[in-house]
Short mmCIF file of C-alpha atoms in Angstrom, two decimals:
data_model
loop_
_atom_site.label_atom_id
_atom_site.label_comp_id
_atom_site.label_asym_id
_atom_site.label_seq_id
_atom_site.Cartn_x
_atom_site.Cartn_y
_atom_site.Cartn_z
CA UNK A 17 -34.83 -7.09 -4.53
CA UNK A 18 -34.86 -5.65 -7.70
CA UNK A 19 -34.45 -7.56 -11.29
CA UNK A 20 -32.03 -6.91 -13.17
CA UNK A 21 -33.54 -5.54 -16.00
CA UNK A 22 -35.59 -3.18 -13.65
CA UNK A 23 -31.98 -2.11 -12.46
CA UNK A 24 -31.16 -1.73 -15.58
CA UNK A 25 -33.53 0.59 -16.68
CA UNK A 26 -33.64 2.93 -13.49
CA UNK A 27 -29.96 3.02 -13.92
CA UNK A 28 -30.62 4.34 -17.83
CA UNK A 29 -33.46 6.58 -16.24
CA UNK A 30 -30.63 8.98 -14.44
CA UNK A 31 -28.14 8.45 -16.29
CA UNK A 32 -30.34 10.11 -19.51
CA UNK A 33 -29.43 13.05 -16.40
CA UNK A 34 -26.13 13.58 -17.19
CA UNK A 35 -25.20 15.60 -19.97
CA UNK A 36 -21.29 15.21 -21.43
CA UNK A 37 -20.03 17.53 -19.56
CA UNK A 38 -21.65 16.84 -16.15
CA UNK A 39 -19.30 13.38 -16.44
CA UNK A 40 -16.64 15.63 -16.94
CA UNK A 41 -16.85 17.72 -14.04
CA UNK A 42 -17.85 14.44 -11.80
CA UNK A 43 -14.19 13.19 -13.00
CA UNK A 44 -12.63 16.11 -11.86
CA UNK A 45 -14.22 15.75 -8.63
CA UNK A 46 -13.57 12.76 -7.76
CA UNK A 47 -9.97 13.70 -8.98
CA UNK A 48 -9.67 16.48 -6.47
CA UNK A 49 -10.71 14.28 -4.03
CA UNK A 50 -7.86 11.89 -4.65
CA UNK A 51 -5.50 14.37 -4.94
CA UNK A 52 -6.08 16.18 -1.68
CA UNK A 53 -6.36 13.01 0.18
CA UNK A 54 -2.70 11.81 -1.08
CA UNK A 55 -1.17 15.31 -0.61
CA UNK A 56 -2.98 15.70 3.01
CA UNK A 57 -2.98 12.50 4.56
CA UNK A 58 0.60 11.52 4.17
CA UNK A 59 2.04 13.60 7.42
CA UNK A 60 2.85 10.15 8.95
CA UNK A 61 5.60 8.73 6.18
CA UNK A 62 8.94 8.91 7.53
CA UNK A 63 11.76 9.93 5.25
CA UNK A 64 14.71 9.28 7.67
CA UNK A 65 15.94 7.09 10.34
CA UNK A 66 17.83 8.81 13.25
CA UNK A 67 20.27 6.20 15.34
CA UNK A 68 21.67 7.11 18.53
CA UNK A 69 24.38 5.62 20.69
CA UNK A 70 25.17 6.43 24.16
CA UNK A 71 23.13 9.66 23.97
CA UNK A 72 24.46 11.12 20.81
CA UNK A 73 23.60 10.70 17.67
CA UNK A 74 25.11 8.00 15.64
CA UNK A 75 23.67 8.30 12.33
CA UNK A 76 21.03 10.09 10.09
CA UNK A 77 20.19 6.93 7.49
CA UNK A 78 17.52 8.40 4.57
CA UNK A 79 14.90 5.45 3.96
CA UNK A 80 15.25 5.40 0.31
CA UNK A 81 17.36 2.94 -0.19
CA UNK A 82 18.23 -0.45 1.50
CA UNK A 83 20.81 -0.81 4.10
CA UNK A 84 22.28 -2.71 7.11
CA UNK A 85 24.52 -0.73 10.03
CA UNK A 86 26.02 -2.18 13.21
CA UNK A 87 25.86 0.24 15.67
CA UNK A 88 28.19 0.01 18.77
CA UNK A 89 27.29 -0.47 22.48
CA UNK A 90 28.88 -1.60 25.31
CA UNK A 91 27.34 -5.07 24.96
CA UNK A 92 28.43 -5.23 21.40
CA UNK A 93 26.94 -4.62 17.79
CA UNK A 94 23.37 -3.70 17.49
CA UNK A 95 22.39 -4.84 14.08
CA UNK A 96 19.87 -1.87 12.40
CA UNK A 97 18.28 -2.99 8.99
CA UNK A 98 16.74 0.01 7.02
CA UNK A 99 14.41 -0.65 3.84
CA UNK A 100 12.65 1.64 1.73
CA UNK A 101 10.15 3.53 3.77
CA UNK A 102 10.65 1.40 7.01
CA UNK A 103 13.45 0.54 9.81
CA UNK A 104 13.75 -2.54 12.04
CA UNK A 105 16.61 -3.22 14.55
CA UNK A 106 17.61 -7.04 13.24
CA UNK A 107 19.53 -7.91 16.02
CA UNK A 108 21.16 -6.78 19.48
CA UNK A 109 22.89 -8.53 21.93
CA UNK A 110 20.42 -7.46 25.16
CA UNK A 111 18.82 -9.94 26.84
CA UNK A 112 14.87 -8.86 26.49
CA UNK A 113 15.17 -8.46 22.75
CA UNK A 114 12.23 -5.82 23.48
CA UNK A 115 13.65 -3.07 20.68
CA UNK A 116 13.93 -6.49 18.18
CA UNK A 117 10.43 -7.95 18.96
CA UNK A 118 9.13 -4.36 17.96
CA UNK A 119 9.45 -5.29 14.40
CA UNK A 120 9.68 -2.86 11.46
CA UNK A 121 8.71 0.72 12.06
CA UNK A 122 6.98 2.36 9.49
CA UNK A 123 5.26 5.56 10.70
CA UNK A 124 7.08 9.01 11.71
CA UNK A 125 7.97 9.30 15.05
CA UNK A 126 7.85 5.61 15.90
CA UNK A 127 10.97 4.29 18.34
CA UNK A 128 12.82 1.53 18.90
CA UNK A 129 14.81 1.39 22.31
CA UNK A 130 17.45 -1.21 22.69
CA UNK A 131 18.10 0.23 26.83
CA UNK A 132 20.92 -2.35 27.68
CA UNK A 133 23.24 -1.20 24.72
CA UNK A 134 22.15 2.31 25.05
CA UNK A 135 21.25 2.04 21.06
CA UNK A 136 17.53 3.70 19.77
CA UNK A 137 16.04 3.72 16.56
CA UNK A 138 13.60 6.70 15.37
CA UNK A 139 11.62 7.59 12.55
CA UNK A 140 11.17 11.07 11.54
CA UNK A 141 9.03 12.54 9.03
CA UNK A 142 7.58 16.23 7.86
CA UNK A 143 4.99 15.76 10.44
CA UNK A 144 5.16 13.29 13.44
CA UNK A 145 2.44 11.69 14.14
CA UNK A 146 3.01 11.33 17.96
CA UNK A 147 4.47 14.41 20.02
CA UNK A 148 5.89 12.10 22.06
CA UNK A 149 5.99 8.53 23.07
CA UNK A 150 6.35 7.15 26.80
CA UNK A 151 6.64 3.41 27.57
CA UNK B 8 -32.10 31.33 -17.83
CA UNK B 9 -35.10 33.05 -18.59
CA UNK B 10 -35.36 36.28 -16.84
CA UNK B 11 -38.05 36.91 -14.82
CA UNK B 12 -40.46 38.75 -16.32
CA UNK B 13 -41.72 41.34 -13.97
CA UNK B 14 -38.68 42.16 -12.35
CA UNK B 15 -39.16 45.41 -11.93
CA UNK B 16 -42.76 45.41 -10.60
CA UNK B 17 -41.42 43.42 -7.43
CA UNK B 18 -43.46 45.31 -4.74
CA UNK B 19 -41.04 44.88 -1.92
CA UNK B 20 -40.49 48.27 -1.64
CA UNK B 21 -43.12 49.99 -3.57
CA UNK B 22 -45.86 52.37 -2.11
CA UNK B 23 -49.16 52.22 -2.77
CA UNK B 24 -52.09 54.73 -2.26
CA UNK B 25 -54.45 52.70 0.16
CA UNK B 26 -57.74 51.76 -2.37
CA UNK B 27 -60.03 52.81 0.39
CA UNK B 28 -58.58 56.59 -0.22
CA UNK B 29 -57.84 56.54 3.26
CA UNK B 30 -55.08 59.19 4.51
CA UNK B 31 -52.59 59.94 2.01
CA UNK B 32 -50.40 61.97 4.10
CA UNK B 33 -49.71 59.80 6.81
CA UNK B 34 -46.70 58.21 5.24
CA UNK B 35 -48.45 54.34 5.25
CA UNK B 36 -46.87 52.06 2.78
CA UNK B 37 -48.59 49.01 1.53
CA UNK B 38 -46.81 46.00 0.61
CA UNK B 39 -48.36 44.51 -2.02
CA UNK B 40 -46.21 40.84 -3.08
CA UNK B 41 -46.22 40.15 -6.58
CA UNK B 42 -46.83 36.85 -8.08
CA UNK B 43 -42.88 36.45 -8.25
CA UNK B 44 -42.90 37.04 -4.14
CA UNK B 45 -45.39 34.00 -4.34
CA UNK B 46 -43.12 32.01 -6.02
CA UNK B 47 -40.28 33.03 -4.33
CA UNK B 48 -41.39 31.89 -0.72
CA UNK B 49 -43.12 28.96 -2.07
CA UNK B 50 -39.81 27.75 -3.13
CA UNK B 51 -37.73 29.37 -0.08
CA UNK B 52 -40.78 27.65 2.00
CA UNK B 53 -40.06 23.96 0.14
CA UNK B 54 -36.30 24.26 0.79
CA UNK B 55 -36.78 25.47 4.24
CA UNK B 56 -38.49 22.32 4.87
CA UNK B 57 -36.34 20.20 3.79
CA UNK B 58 -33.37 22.18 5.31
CA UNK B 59 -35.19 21.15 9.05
CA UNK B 60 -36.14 17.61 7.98
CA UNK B 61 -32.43 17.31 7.06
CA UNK B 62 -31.50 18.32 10.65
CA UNK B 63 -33.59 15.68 12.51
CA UNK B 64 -30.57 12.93 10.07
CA UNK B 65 -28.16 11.73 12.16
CA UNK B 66 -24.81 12.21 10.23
CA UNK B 67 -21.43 10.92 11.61
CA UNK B 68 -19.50 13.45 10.79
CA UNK B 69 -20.43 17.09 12.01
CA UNK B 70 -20.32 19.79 8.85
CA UNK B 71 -21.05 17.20 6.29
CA UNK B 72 -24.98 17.19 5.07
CA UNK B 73 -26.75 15.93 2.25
CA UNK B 74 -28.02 20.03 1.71
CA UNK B 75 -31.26 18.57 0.19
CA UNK B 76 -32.53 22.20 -0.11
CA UNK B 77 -30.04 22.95 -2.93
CA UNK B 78 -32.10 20.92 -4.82
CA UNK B 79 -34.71 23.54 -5.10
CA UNK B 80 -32.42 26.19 -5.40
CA UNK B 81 -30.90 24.11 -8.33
CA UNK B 82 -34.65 24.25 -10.04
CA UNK B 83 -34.99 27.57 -9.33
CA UNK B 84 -31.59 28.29 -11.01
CA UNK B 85 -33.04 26.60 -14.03
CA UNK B 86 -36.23 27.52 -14.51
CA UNK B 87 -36.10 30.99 -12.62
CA UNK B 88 -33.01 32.54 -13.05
CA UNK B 89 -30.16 33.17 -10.75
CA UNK B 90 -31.85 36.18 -8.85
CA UNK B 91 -34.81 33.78 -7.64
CA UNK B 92 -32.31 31.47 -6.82
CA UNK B 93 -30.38 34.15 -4.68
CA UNK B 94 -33.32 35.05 -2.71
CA UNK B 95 -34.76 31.32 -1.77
CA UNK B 96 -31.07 30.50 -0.94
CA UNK B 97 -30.59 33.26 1.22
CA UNK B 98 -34.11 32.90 2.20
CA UNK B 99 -33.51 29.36 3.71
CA UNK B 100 -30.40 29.41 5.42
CA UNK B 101 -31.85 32.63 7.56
CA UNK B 102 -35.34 30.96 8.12
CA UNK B 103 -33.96 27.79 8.31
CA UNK B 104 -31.01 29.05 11.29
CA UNK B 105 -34.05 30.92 13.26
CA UNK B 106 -36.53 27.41 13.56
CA UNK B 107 -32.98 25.18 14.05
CA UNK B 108 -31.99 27.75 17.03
CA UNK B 109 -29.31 28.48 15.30
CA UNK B 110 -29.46 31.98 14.14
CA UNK B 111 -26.13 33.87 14.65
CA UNK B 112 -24.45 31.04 15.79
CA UNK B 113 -21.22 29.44 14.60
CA UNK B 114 -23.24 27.46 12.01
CA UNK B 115 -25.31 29.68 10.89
CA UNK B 116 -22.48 32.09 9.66
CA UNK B 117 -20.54 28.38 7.71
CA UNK B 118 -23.61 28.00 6.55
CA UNK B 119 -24.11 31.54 5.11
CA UNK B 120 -20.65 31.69 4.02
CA UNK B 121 -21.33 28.53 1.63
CA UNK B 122 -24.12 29.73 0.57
CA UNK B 123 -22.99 32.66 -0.58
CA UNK B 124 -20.15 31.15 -2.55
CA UNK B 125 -22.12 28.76 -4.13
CA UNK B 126 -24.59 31.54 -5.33
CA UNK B 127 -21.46 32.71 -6.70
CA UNK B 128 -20.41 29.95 -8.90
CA UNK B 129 -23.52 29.04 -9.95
CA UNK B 130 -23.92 32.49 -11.24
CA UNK B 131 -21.08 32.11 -13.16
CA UNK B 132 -21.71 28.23 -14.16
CA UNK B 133 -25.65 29.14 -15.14
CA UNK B 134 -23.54 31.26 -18.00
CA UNK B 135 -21.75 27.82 -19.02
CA UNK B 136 -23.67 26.38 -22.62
CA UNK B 137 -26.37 24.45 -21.54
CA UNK B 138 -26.66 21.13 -23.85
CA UNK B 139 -23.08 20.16 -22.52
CA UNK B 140 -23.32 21.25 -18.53
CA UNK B 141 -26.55 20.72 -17.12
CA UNK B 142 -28.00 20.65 -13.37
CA UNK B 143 -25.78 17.70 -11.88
CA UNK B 144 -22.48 20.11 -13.05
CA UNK B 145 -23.84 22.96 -10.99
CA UNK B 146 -25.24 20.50 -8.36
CA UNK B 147 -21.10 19.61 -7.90
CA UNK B 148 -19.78 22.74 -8.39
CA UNK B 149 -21.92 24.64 -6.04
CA UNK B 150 -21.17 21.72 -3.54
CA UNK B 151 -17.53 22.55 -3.45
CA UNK B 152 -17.85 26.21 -3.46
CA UNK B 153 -20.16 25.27 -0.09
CA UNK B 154 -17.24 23.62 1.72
CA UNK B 155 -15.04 26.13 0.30
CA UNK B 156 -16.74 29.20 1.91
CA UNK B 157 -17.15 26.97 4.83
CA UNK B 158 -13.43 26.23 5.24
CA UNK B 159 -12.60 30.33 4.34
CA UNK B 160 -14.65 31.01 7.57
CA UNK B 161 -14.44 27.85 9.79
CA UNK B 162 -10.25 28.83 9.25
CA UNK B 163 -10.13 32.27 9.59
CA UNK B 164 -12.33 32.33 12.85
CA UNK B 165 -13.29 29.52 14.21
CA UNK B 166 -10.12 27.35 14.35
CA UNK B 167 -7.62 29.29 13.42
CA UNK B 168 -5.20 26.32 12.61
CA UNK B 169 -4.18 24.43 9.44
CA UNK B 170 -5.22 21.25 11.20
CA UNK B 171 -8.96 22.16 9.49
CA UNK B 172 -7.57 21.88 6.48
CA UNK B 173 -6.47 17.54 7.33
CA UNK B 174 -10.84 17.08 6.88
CA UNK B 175 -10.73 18.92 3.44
CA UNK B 176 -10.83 15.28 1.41
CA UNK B 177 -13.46 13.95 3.62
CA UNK B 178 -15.82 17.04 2.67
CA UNK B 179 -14.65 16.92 -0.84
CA UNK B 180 -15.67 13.25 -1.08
CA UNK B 181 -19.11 14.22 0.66
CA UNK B 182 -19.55 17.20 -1.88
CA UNK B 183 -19.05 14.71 -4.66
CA UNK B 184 -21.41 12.12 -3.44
CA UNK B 185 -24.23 15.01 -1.98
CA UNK B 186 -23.67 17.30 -5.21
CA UNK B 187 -23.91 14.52 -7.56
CA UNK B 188 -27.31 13.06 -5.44
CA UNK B 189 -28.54 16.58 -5.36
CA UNK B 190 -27.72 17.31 -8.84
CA UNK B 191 -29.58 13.66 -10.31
CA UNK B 192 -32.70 14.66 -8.68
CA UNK B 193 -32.80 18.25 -9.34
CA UNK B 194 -32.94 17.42 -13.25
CA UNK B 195 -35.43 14.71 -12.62
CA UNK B 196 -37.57 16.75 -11.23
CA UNK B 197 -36.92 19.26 -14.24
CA UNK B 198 -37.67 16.77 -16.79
CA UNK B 199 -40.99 16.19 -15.18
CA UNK B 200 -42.00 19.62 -14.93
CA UNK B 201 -40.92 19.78 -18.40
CA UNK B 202 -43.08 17.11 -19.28
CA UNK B 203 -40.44 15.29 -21.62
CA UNK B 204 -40.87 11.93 -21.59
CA UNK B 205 -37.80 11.21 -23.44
CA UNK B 206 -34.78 12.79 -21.77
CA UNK B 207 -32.71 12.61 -24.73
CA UNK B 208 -34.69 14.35 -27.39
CA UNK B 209 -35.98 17.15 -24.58
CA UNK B 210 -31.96 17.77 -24.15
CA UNK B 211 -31.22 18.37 -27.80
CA UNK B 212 -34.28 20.04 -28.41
CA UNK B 213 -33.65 22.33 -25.68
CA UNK B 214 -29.95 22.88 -26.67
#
């Protein structure tokens, strides 16, 4: 291992390197690094929730703002609670609970199917990051 | 920087009356390399080394390299000038493509674009003052220009789909880390051939 006053002074070694602007233009690239990243890599944020009953669509609900809609079905109510930037279905009266044990969904493209009151629950975002799902 | 000084002497192309006074009129032309054709495959010869030892690295990611060999070109480009640095540049990635196997391929021509947008910049960033933007600046900015060209190409031809452009921040990172790297050790290696003991006082006195 190395002391740390040997660190030290290697350390000072290249950094006597670097001349003002070469920190400079190391900032900027580590900004454009950043900044692609966020503008690239965020295909897979969803920016609405689509609800369907019985095969048509029930409602478009934008996931900016909280919310809680009872959609429904001929079992009864499924309960669909949105929050900013993710969905969950809360509660529905089937008897497997599958579409409730899901949880929240928080990517684009993500589904939750509640079969027995014919209710489902989808993300969708600029880009999906699924072309489809099968279960 | 400094120009070189017998530019126009380079003998590439020059003919030469044999010194034996052998036949004049049969058209023979001798090549005669000047001392900057010494230089210039000495470095190209350096770089092209390192460009092969660099190959035998595994990397995880295919396209992103270290690019060791800029480091001489980034020496050259300070001590030579930017038309040395041209030719051991251009030198190595043809050299270097022909012992890798990999002349003409897909690589080769990523590679060559790169290359010859990073010549580019660092034409324009050797012009930049000198006491504020020194080897590790051109180190980076040539990086980038690298994995610019590359992407120009690698988009145009060889996957013609946006989806190329979803791996620019993971090259941009690597050009960071690589041109930075590159950059440190190039001026290292300056300051020792400059003999300056004292980085500081060699910058402003240089400035």
């Amino acid at each position: 291992m190395i002391s740390g006053p040997a660190l030290r002074s290697w350390l000072a070694a290249w950094a006597a390197c670097l001349r003002g602007g070469d920190v400079l233009v190391l900032v900027a690239a580590l900004g454009v690094c950043l900044a692609s990243a966020l503008s690239l890599w965020q295909g897979g944020r969803p920016d609405k929730a689509v609800i369907k009953a019985g095969g048509r669509t029930f409602a478009e609900v934008p996931l900016s703002a909280p919310a809680v809609i009872d959609v429904p079905g001929p079992l009864g109510a499924t309960r669909i609670e949105i929050q900013p930037g993710r969905a969950r279905v809360a509660a529905d009266p089937g008897p497997r609970q599958y579409c409730v044990r899901q949880g929240w969904l928080n990517t684009a493209g993500a589904v939750a199917i509640c079969a027995p009151n014919q209710v489902s629950l989808a993300l969708s975002g600029r880009r999906a990051d699924y072309d489809s799902l099968a279960y | 920087m400094t120009p070189s000084p017998t530019e126009d002497t380079r003998g590439w192309a020059s003919s030469c009356p044999p010194p034996g006074g052998g036949p004049a009129q049969s058209g023979e032309r001798l090549l005669r390399p000047t001392a900057d054709d010494h230089r210039i495959a000495r470095h190209a010869a350096a770089a092209i080394v390192l460009t092969v030892a660099e190959a035998a690295v595994p990397l995880p990611l295919p396209g992103v390299k270290p690019g060791l060999a800029n480091i001489i070109t980034l020496v050259v480009l300070a001590r030579w000038g930017w038309r040395e640095a041209v030719w051991v540049a251009l030198l190595r990635v043809l050299v270097g493509s022909l012992l890798l196997g990999q002349f003409l391929a897909p690589g080769f021509f990523l590679s060559l674009a790169g290359s010859l947008l990073s010549l580019v910049v660092l034409g324009g960033a050797a012009q930049l003052p000198g006491r504020w933007l020194g080897p590790v600046s051109h180190s980076i900015l040539a990086a980038f220009a690298h994995i610019a060209g590359q992407l120009v190409v690698a988009r145009l031809w060889l996957v013609p789909h946006d989806g190329v452009f979803y791996l620019v921040p993971v090259f941009a990172l690597a050009a960071t880390v690589f041109g930075l790297a590159n950059g440190l050790i190039a001026a290292r290696l300056l300051q020792e051939e400059l003999q300056c003991s004292a980085p500081a006082s060699a910058g402003e006195g240089q400035g």
